[in-house]
Structure formats: C-alpha cells, structure tokens
Coordinates of N, CA and C in Angstrom, one line a residue:
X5 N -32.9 -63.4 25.8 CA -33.8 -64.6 25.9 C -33.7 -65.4 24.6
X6 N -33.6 -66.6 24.7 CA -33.4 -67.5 23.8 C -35.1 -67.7 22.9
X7 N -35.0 -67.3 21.8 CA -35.8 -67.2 20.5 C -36.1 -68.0 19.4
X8 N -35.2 -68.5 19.2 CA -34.9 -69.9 18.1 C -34.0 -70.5 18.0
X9 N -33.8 -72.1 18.1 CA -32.5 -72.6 17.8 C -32.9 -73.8 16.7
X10 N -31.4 -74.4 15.9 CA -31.5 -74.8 15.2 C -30.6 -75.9 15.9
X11 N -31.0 -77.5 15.8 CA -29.8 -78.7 15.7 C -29.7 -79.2 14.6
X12 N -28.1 -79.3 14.6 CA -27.7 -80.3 13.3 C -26.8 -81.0 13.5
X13 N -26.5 -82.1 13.1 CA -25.5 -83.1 13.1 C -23.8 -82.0 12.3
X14 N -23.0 -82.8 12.8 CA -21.5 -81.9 12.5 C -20.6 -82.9 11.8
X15 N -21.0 -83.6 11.4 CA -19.6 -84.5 10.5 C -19.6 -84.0 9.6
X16 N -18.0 -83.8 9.3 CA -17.5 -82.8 7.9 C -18.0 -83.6 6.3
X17 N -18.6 -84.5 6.5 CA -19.1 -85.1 5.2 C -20.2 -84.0 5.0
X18 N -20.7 -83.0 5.8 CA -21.9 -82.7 5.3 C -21.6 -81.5 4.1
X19 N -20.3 -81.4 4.0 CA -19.5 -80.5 3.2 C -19.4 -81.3 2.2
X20 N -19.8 -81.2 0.9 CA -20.1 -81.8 -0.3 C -18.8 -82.5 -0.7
X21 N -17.7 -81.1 -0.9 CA -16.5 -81.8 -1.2 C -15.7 -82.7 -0.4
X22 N -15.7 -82.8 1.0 CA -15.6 -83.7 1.8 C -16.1 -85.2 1.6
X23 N -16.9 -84.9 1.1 CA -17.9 -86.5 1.3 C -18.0 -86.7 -0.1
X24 N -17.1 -86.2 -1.2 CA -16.9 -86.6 -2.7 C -18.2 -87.4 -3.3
X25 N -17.7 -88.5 -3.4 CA -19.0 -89.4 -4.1 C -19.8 -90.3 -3.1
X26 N -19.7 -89.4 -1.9 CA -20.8 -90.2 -1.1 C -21.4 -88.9 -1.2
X27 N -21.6 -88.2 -1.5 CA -22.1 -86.6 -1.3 C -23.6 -86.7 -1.3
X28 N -24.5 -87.3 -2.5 CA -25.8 -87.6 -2.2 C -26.4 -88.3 -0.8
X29 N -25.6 -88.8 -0.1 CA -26.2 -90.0 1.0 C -26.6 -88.7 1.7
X30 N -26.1 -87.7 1.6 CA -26.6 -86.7 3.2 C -27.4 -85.7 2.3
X31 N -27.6 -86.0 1.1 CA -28.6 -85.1 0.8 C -29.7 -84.0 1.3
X32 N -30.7 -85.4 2.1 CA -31.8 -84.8 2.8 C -30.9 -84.4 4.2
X33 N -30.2 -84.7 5.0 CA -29.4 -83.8 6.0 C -29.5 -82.5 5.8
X34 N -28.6 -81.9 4.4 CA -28.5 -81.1 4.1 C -29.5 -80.1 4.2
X35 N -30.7 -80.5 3.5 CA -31.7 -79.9 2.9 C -32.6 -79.7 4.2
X36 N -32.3 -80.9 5.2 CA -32.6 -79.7 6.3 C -32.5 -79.4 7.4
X37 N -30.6 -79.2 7.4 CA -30.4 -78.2 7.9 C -30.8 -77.1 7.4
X38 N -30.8 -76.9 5.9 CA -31.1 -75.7 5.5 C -32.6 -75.3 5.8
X39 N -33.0 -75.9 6.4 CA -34.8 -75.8 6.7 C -34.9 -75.3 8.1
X40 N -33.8 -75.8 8.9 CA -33.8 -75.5 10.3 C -32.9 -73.8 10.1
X41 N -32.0 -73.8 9.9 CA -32.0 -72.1 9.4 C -32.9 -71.3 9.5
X42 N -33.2 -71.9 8.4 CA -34.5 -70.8 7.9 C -35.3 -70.3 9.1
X43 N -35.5 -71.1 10.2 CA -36.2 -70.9 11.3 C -35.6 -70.2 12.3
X44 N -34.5 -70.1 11.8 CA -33.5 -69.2 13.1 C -33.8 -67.9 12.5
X45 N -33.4 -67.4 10.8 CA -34.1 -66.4 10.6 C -35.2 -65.1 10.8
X46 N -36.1 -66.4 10.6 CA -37.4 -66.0 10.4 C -37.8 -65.6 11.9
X47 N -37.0 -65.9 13.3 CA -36.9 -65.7 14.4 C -36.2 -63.8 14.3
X48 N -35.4 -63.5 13.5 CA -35.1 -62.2 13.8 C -33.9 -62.0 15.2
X49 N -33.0 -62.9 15.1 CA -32.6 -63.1 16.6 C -31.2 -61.5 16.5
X50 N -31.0 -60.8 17.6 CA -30.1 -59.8 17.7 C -28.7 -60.0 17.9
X51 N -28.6 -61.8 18.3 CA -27.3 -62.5 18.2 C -27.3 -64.1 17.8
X52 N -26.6 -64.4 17.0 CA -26.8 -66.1 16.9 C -25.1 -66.6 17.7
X53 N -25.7 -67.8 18.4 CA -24.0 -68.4 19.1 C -24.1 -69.6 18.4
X54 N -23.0 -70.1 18.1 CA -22.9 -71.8 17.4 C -22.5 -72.0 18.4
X55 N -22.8 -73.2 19.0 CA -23.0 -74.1 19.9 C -22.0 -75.3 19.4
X56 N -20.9 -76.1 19.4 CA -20.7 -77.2 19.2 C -19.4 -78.1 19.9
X57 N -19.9 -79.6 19.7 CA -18.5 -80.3 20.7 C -16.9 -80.0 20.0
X58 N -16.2 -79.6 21.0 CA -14.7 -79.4 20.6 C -13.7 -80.0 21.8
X59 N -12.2 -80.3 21.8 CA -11.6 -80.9 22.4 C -11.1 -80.4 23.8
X60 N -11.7 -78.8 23.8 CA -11.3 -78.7 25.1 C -11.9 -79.3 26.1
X61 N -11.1 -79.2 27.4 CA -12.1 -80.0 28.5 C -12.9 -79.1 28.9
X62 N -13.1 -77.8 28.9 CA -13.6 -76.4 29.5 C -15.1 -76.4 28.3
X63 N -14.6 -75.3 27.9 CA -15.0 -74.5 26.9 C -14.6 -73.4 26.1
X64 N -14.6 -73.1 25.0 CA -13.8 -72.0 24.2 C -14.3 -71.3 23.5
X65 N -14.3 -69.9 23.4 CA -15.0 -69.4 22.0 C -14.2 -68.8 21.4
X66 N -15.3 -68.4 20.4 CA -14.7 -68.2 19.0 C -15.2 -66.8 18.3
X67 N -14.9 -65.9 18.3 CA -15.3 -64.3 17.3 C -15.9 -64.2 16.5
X68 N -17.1 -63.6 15.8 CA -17.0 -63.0 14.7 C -15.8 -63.1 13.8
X69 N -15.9 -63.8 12.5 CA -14.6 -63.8 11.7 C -14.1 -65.1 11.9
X70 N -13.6 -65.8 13.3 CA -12.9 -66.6 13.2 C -12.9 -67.4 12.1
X71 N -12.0 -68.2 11.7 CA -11.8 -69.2 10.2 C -11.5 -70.8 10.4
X72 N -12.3 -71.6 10.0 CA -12.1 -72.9 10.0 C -11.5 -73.1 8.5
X73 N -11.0 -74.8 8.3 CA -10.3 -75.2 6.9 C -10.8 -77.1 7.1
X74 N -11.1 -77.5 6.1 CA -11.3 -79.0 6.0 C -10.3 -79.5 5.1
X75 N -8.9 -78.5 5.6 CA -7.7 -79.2 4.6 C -7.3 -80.3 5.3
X76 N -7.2 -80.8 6.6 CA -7.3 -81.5 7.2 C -8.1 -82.9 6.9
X77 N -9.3 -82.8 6.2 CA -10.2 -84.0 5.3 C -9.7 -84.2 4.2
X78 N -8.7 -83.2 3.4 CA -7.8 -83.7 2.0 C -8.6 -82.6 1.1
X79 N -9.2 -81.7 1.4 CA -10.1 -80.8 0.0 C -9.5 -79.2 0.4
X80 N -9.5 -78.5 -0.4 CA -8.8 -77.0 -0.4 C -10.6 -76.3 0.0
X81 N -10.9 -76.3 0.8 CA -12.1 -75.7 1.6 C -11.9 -74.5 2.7
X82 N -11.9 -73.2 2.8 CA -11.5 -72.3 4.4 C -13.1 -71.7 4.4
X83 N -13.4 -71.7 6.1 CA -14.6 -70.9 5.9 C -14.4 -69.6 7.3
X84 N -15.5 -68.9 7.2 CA -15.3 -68.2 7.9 C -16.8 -68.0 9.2
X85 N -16.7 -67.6 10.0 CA -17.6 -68.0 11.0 C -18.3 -66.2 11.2
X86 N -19.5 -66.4 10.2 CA -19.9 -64.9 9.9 C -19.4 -64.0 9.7
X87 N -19.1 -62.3 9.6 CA -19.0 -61.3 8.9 C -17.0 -61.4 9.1
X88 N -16.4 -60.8 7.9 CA -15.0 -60.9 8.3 C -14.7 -59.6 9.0
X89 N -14.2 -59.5 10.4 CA -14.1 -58.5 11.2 C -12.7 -57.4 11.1
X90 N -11.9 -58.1 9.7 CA -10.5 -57.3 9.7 C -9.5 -57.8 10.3
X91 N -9.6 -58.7 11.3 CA -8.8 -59.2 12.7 C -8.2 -61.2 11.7
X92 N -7.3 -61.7 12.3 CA -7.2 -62.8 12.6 C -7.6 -63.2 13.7
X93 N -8.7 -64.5 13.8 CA -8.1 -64.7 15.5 C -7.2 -65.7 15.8
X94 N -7.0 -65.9 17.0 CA -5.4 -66.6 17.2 C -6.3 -67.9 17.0
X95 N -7.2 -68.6 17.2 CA -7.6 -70.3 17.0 C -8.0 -70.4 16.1
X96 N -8.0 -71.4 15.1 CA -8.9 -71.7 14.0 C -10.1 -72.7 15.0
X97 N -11.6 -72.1 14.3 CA -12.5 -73.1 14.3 C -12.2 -74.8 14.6
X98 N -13.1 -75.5 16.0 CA -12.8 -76.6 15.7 C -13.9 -76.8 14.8
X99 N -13.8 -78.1 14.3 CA -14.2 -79.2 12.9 C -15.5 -78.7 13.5
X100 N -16.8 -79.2 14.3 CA -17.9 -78.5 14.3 C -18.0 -77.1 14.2
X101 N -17.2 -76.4 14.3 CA -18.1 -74.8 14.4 C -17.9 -75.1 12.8
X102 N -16.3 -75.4 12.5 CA -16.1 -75.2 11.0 C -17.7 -75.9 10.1
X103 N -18.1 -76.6 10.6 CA -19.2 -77.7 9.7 C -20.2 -76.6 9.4
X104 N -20.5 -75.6 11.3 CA -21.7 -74.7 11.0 C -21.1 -73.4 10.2
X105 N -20.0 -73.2 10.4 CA -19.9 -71.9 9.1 C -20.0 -72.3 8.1
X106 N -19.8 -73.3 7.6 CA -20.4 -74.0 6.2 C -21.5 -73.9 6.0
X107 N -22.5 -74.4 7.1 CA -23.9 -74.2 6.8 C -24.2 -73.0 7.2
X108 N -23.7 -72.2 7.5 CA -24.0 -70.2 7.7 C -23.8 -70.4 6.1
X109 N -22.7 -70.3 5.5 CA -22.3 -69.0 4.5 C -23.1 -70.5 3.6
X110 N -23.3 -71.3 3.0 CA -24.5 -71.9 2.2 C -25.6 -71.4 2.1
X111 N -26.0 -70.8 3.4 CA -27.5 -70.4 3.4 C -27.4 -68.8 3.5
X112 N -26.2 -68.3 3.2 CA -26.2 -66.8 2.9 C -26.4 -66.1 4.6
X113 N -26.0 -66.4 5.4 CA -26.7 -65.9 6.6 C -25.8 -64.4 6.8
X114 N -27.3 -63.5 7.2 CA -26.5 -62.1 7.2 C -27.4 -61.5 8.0
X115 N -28.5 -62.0 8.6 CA -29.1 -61.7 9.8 C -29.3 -61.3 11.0
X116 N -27.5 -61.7 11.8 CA -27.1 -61.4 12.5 C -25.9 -61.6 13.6
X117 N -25.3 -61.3 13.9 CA -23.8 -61.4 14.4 C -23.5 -63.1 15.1
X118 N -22.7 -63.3 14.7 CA -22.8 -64.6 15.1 C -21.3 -64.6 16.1
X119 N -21.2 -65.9 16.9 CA -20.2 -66.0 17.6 C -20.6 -67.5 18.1
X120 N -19.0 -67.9 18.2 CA -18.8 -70.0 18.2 C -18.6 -69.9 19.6
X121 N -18.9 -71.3 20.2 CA -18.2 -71.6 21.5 C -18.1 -72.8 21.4
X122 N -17.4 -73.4 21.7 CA -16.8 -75.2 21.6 C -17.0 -75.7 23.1
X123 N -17.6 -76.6 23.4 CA -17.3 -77.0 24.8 C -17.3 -78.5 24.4
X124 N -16.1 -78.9 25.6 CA -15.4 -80.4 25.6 C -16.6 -81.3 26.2
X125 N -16.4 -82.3 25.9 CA -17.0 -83.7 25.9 C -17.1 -83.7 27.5
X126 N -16.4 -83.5 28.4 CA -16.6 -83.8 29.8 C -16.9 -83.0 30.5
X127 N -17.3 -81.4 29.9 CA -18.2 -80.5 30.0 C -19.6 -81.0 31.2
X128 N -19.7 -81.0 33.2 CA -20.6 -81.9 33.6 C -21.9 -80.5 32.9
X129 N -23.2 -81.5 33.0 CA -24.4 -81.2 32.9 C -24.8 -79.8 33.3
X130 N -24.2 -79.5 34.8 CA -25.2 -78.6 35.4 C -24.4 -77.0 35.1
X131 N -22.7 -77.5 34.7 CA -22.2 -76.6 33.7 C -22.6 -76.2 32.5
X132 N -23.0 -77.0 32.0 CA -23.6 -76.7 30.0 C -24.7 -76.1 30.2
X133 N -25.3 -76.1 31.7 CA -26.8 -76.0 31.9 C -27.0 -74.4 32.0
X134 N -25.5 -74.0 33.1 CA -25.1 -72.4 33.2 C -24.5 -71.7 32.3
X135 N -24.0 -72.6 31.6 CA -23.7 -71.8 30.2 C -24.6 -71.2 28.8
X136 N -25.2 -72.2 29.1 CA -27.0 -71.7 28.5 C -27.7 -70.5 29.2
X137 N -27.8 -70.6 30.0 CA -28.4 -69.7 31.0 C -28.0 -68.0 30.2
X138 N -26.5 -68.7 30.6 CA -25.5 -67.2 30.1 C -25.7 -66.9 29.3
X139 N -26.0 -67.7 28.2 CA -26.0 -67.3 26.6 C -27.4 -66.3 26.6
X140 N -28.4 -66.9 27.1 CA -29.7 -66.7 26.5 C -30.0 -65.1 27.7
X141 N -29.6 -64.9 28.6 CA -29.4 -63.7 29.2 C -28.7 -62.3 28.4
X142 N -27.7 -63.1 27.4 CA -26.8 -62.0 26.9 C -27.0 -61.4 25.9
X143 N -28.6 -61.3 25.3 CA -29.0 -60.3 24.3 C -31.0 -60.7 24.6
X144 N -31.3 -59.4 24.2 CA -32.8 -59.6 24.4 C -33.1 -60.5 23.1
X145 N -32.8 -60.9 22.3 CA -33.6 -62.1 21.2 C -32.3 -62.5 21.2
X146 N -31.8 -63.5 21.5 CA -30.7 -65.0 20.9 C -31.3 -66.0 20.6
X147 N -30.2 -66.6 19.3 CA -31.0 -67.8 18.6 C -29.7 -68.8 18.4
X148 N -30.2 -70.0 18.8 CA -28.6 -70.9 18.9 C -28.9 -71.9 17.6
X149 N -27.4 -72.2 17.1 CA -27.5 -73.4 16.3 C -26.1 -74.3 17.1
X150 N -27.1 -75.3 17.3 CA -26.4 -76.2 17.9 C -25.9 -77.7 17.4
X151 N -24.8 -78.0 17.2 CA -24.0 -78.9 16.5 C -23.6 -80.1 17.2
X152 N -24.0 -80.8 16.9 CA -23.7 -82.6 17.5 C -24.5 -83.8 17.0
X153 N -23.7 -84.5 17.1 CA -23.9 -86.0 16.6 C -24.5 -86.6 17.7
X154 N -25.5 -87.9 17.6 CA -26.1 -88.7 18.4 C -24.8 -90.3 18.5
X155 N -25.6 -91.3 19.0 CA -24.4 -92.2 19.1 C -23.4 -92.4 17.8
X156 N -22.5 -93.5 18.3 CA -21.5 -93.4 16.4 C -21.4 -94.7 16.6
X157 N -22.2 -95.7 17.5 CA -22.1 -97.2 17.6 C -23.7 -97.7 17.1
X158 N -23.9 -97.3 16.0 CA -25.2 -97.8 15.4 C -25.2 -99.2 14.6
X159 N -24.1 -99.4 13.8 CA -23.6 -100.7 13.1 C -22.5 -101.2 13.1
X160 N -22.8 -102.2 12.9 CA -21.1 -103.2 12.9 C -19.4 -102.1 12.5
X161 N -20.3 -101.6 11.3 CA -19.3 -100.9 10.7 C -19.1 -99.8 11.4
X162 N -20.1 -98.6 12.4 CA -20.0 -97.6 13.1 C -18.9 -97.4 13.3
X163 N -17.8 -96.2 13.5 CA -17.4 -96.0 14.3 C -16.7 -96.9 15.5
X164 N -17.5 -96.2 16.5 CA -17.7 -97.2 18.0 C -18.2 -98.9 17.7
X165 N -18.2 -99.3 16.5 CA -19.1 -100.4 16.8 C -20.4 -100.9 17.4
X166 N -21.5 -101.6 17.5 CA -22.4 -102.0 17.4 C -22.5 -102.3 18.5
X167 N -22.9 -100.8 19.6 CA -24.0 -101.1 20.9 C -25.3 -100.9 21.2
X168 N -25.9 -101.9 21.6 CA -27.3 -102.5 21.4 C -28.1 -101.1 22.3
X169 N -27.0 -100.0 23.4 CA -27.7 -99.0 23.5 C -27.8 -98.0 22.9
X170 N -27.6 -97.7 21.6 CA -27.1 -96.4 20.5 C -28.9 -96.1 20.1
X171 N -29.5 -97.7 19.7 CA -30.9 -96.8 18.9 C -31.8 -96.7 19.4
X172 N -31.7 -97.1 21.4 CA -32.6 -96.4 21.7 C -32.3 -94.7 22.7
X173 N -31.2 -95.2 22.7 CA -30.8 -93.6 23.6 C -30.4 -92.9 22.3
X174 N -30.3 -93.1 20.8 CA -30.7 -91.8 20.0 C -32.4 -92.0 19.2
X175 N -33.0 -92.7 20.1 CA -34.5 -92.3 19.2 C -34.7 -91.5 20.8
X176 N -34.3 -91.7 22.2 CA -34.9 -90.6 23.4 C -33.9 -88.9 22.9
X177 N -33.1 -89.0 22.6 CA -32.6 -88.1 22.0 C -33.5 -87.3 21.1
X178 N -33.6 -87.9 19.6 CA -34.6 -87.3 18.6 C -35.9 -86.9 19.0
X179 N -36.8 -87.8 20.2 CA -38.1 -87.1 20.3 C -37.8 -86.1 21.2
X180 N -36.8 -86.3 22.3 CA -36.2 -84.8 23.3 C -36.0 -83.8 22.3
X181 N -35.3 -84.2 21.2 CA -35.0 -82.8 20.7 C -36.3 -82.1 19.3
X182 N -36.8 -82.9 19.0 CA -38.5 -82.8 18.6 C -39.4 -82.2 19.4
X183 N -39.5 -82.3 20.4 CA -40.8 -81.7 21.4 C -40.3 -81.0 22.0
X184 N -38.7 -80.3 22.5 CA -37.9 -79.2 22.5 C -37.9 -79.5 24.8
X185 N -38.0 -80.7 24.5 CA -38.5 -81.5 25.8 C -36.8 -81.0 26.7
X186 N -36.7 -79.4 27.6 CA -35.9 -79.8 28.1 C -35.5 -80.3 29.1
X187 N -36.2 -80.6 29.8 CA -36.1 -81.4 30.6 C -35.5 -82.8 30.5
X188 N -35.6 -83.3 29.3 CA -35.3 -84.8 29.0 C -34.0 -84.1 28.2
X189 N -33.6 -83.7 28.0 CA -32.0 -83.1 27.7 C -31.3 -82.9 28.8
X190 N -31.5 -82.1 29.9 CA -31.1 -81.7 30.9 C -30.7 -83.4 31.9
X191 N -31.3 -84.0 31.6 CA -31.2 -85.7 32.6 C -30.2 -86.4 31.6
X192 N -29.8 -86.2 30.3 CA -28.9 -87.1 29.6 C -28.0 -87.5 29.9
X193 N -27.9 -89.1 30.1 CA -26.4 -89.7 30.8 C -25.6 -89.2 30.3
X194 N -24.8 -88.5 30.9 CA -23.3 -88.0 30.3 C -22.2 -88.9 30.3
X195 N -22.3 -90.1 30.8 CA -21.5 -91.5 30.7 C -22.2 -92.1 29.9
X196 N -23.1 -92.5 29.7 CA -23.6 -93.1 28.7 C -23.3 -92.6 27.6
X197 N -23.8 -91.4 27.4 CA -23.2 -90.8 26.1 C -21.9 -90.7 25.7
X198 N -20.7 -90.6 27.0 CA -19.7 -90.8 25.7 C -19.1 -92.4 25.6
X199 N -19.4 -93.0 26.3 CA -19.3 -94.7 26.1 C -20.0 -95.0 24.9
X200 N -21.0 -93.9 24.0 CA -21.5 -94.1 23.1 C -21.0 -93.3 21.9
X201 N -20.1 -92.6 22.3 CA -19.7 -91.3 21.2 C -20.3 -90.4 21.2
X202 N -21.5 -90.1 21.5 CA -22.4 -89.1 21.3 C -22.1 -87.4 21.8
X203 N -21.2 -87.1 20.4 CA -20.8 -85.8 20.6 C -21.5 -84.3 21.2
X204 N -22.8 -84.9 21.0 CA -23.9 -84.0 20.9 C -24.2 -83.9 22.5
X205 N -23.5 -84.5 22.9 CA -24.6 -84.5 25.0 C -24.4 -82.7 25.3
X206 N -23.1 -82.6 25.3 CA -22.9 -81.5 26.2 C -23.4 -80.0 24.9
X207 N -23.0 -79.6 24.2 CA -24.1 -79.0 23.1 C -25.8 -78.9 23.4
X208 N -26.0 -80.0 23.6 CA -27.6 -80.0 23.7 C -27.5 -79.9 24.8
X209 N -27.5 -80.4 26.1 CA -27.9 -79.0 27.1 C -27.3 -78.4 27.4
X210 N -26.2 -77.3 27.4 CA -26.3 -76.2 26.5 C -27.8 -75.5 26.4
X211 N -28.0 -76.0 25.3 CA -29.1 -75.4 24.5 C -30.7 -75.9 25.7
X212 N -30.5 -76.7 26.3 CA -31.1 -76.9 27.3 C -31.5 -76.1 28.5
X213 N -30.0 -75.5 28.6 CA -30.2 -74.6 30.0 C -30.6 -73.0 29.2
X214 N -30.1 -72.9 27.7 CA -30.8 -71.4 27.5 C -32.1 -71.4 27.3
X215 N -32.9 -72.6 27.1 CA -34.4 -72.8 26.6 C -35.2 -72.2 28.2
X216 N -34.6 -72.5 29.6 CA -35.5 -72.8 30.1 C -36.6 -71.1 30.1
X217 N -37.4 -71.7 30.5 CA -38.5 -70.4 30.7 C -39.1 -70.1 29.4
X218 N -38.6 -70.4 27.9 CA -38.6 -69.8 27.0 C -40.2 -70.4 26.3
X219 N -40.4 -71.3 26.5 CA -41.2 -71.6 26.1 C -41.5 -72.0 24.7
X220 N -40.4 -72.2 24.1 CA -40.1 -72.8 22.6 C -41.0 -74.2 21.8
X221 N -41.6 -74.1 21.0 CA -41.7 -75.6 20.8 C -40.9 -76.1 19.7
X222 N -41.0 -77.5 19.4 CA -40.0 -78.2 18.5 C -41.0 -78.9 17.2
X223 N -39.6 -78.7 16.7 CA -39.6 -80.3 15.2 C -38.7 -80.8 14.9
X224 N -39.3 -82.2 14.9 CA -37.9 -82.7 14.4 C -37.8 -83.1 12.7
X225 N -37.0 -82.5 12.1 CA -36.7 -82.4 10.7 C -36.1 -83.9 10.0
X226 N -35.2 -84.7 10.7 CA -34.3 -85.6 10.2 C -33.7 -86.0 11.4
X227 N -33.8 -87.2 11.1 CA -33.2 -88.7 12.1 C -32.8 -89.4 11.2
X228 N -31.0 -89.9 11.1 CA -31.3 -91.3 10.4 C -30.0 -91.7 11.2
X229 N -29.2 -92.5 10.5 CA -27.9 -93.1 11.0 C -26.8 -94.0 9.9
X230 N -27.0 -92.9 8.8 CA -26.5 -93.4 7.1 C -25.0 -94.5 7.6
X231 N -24.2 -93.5 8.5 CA -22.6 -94.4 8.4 C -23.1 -94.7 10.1
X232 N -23.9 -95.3 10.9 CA -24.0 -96.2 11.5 C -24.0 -95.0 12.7
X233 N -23.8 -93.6 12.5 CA -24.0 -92.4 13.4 C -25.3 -92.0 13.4
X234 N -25.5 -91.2 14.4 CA -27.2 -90.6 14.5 C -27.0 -89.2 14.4
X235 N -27.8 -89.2 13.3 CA -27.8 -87.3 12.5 C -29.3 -87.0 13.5
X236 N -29.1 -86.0 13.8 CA -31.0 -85.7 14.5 C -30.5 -83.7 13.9
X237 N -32.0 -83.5 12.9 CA -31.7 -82.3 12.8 C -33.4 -81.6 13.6
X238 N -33.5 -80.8 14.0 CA -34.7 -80.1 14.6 C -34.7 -78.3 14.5
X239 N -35.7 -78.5 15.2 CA -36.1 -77.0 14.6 C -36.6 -76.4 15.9
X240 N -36.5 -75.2 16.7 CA -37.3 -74.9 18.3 C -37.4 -73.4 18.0
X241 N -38.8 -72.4 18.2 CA -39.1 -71.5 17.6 C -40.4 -71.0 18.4

C-alpha cells in the first residue's frame, strides 16, 4: 500500500555542479526537494520505487545499486541508486532516475531499499495507471518519489517555445499534485502533454494509479518555471 510519495522536477541543473553558476537559481527547488524527502521518511516505507520519464517506449527498471553519470552534461559526477549491491547492472540510470539518486544520496537516504523504473513518454494512461496499482500492491508500506517536469513551453526562450497552453495546464498540474487530487492526474491529456514537453504525464499517474484507495493528502512545496519549464515539487503522506 502506497504510504508516501514525494514529486520533484528532474533536470540535471538540479545537480549543483551541473548548473555551475546558475546553481543559486534552483536553490529553493532544492531545498524542497529536500523537504519532500523528509516526508517519504518520516512515512517509514518498507520499499521506495523512483518513478521517472525515460526513453523507453515501455518501461524499464532499474536495481538496487544501479549507477547513473552527468558526464554526459560536461562535470566528473557518478551516482548510485541506493545501497551498492556488489553487482554491476547491465543499464546505467536514465538522466531522471540519475537526478533522483542525487537527491537520495544528498539527503543521506538509508531508510529503505530503493528500486528505479523509467517509463517512456507514450506510456498510454490506463497503463501507468496498472503499473501503480502494481507498485503499491508490492510491499505492505511503499513510498514513491516521482520525477518529472511540467510543460518546457513557458517562454519565448523555453525549450518548446512559448505555448499560450503551458501556464495553465501546469498551474491544473500543480494544484492536482497539491491536493494529491487523483483523479485530476488520472484524466491528463497525454497529447497535450507531450505537444507540451511535459515529461512528467506518464510518472504522475503512475503515482496516480498507486494512490488510489490510499487516501493520502497533499502539499504543494514549489511551482515556478525559472528556464521557462515547470518545476512542481509536492509532498503526499
């Protein structure tokens, strides 16, 4: 049964050395993710799953141990995706899980066994919906941190460029994922979202279909849209 989850945005700027001398801009990001953590914690969960978008069209996970690298963004950075199991595994972390082992081993997480799963952008709804299901079935306390970005067409400069539907389908986003509303996760245009970028669709429900019955409530911690993306961090407990 799903217990606590945490959302955070996944662009590798959130990694200090990454984001060099823009490093202050995601400050408060940072500060809380590290807040939404804390609440996975303080939940006591018997397994935590990272949740985040990756390039398969399926989905894929990832072990205990597995190892991400941001050598790829230009910085000598490897991380590892909770406890080291002895093993290589044959994939490296994609770029989100890699972001959340970052924010695991920053926040010291030793809590409890962790394990990644990547699911692709065209991942439909009522799939992300059963794969939640599965997650939150597969230990009596599970606690998810779930990784994705809201639109990446917020400003001229964005990304995607400057669509006039980015700030209100990520402020229905932010209060969905503030009031832990899944229902209003579970209906998210999955064409709209990715004609928006919005890495985050299939991730969040996901975390949608393991909430249901759970009776969780939310906060939302941080909304903004610094490089013209939508950061939404929250907290469900």
């Amino acid at each position: 049964m799903l217990v606590a989850a945490a959302v955070c945005p996944c662009p590798p700027l959130l990694v200090p050395e990454v984001a060099a001398g823009a490093g202050p801009e995601l400050d408060a990001a940072r500060a809380a993710c590290g807040d939404a953590l804390a609440v996975l914690a303080t939940a006591r969960p018997d397994r935590l799953v990272v949740v985040g978008p990756a390039e398969e069209s399926g989905r894929g996970t990832h072990p205990e141990g597995a190892r991400g690298s941001f050598r790829g963004f230009g910085v000598d950075v490897d991380v590892r995706l909770g406890a080291d199991r002895g093993t290589e595994p044959e994939r490296p972390l994609p770029p989100s899980l890699a972001v959340a082992a970052w924010l695991l081993e920053s926040t010291g997480w030793t809590d409890a066994p962790v394990e990644g799963l990547g699911v692709g952008e065209p991942l439909a709804a009522e799939r992300c919906i059963q794969v939640g299901r599965d997650i939150a079935a597969g230990a009596e306390r599970v606690a998810l941190l779930v990784m994705g970005d809201a639109s990446a067409c917020r400003t001229l400069k964005a990304p995607g460029y400057l669509d006039e539907r980015a700030a209100p389908f990520d402020a229905a986003v932010a209060r969905a994922l503030g009031a832990a509303d899944v229902a209003a996760l579970r209906t998210l245009d999955a064409d709209v979202a990715c004609e928006l970028q919005a890495s985050g669709r299939a991730p969040w429900q996901v975390l949608a279909g393991a909430a249901e019955g759970a009776g969780l409530s939310g906060a939302l911690l941080y909304e903004a849209a610094p490089y013209g993306v939508g950061y939404v961090v929250a907290a469900w407990s």
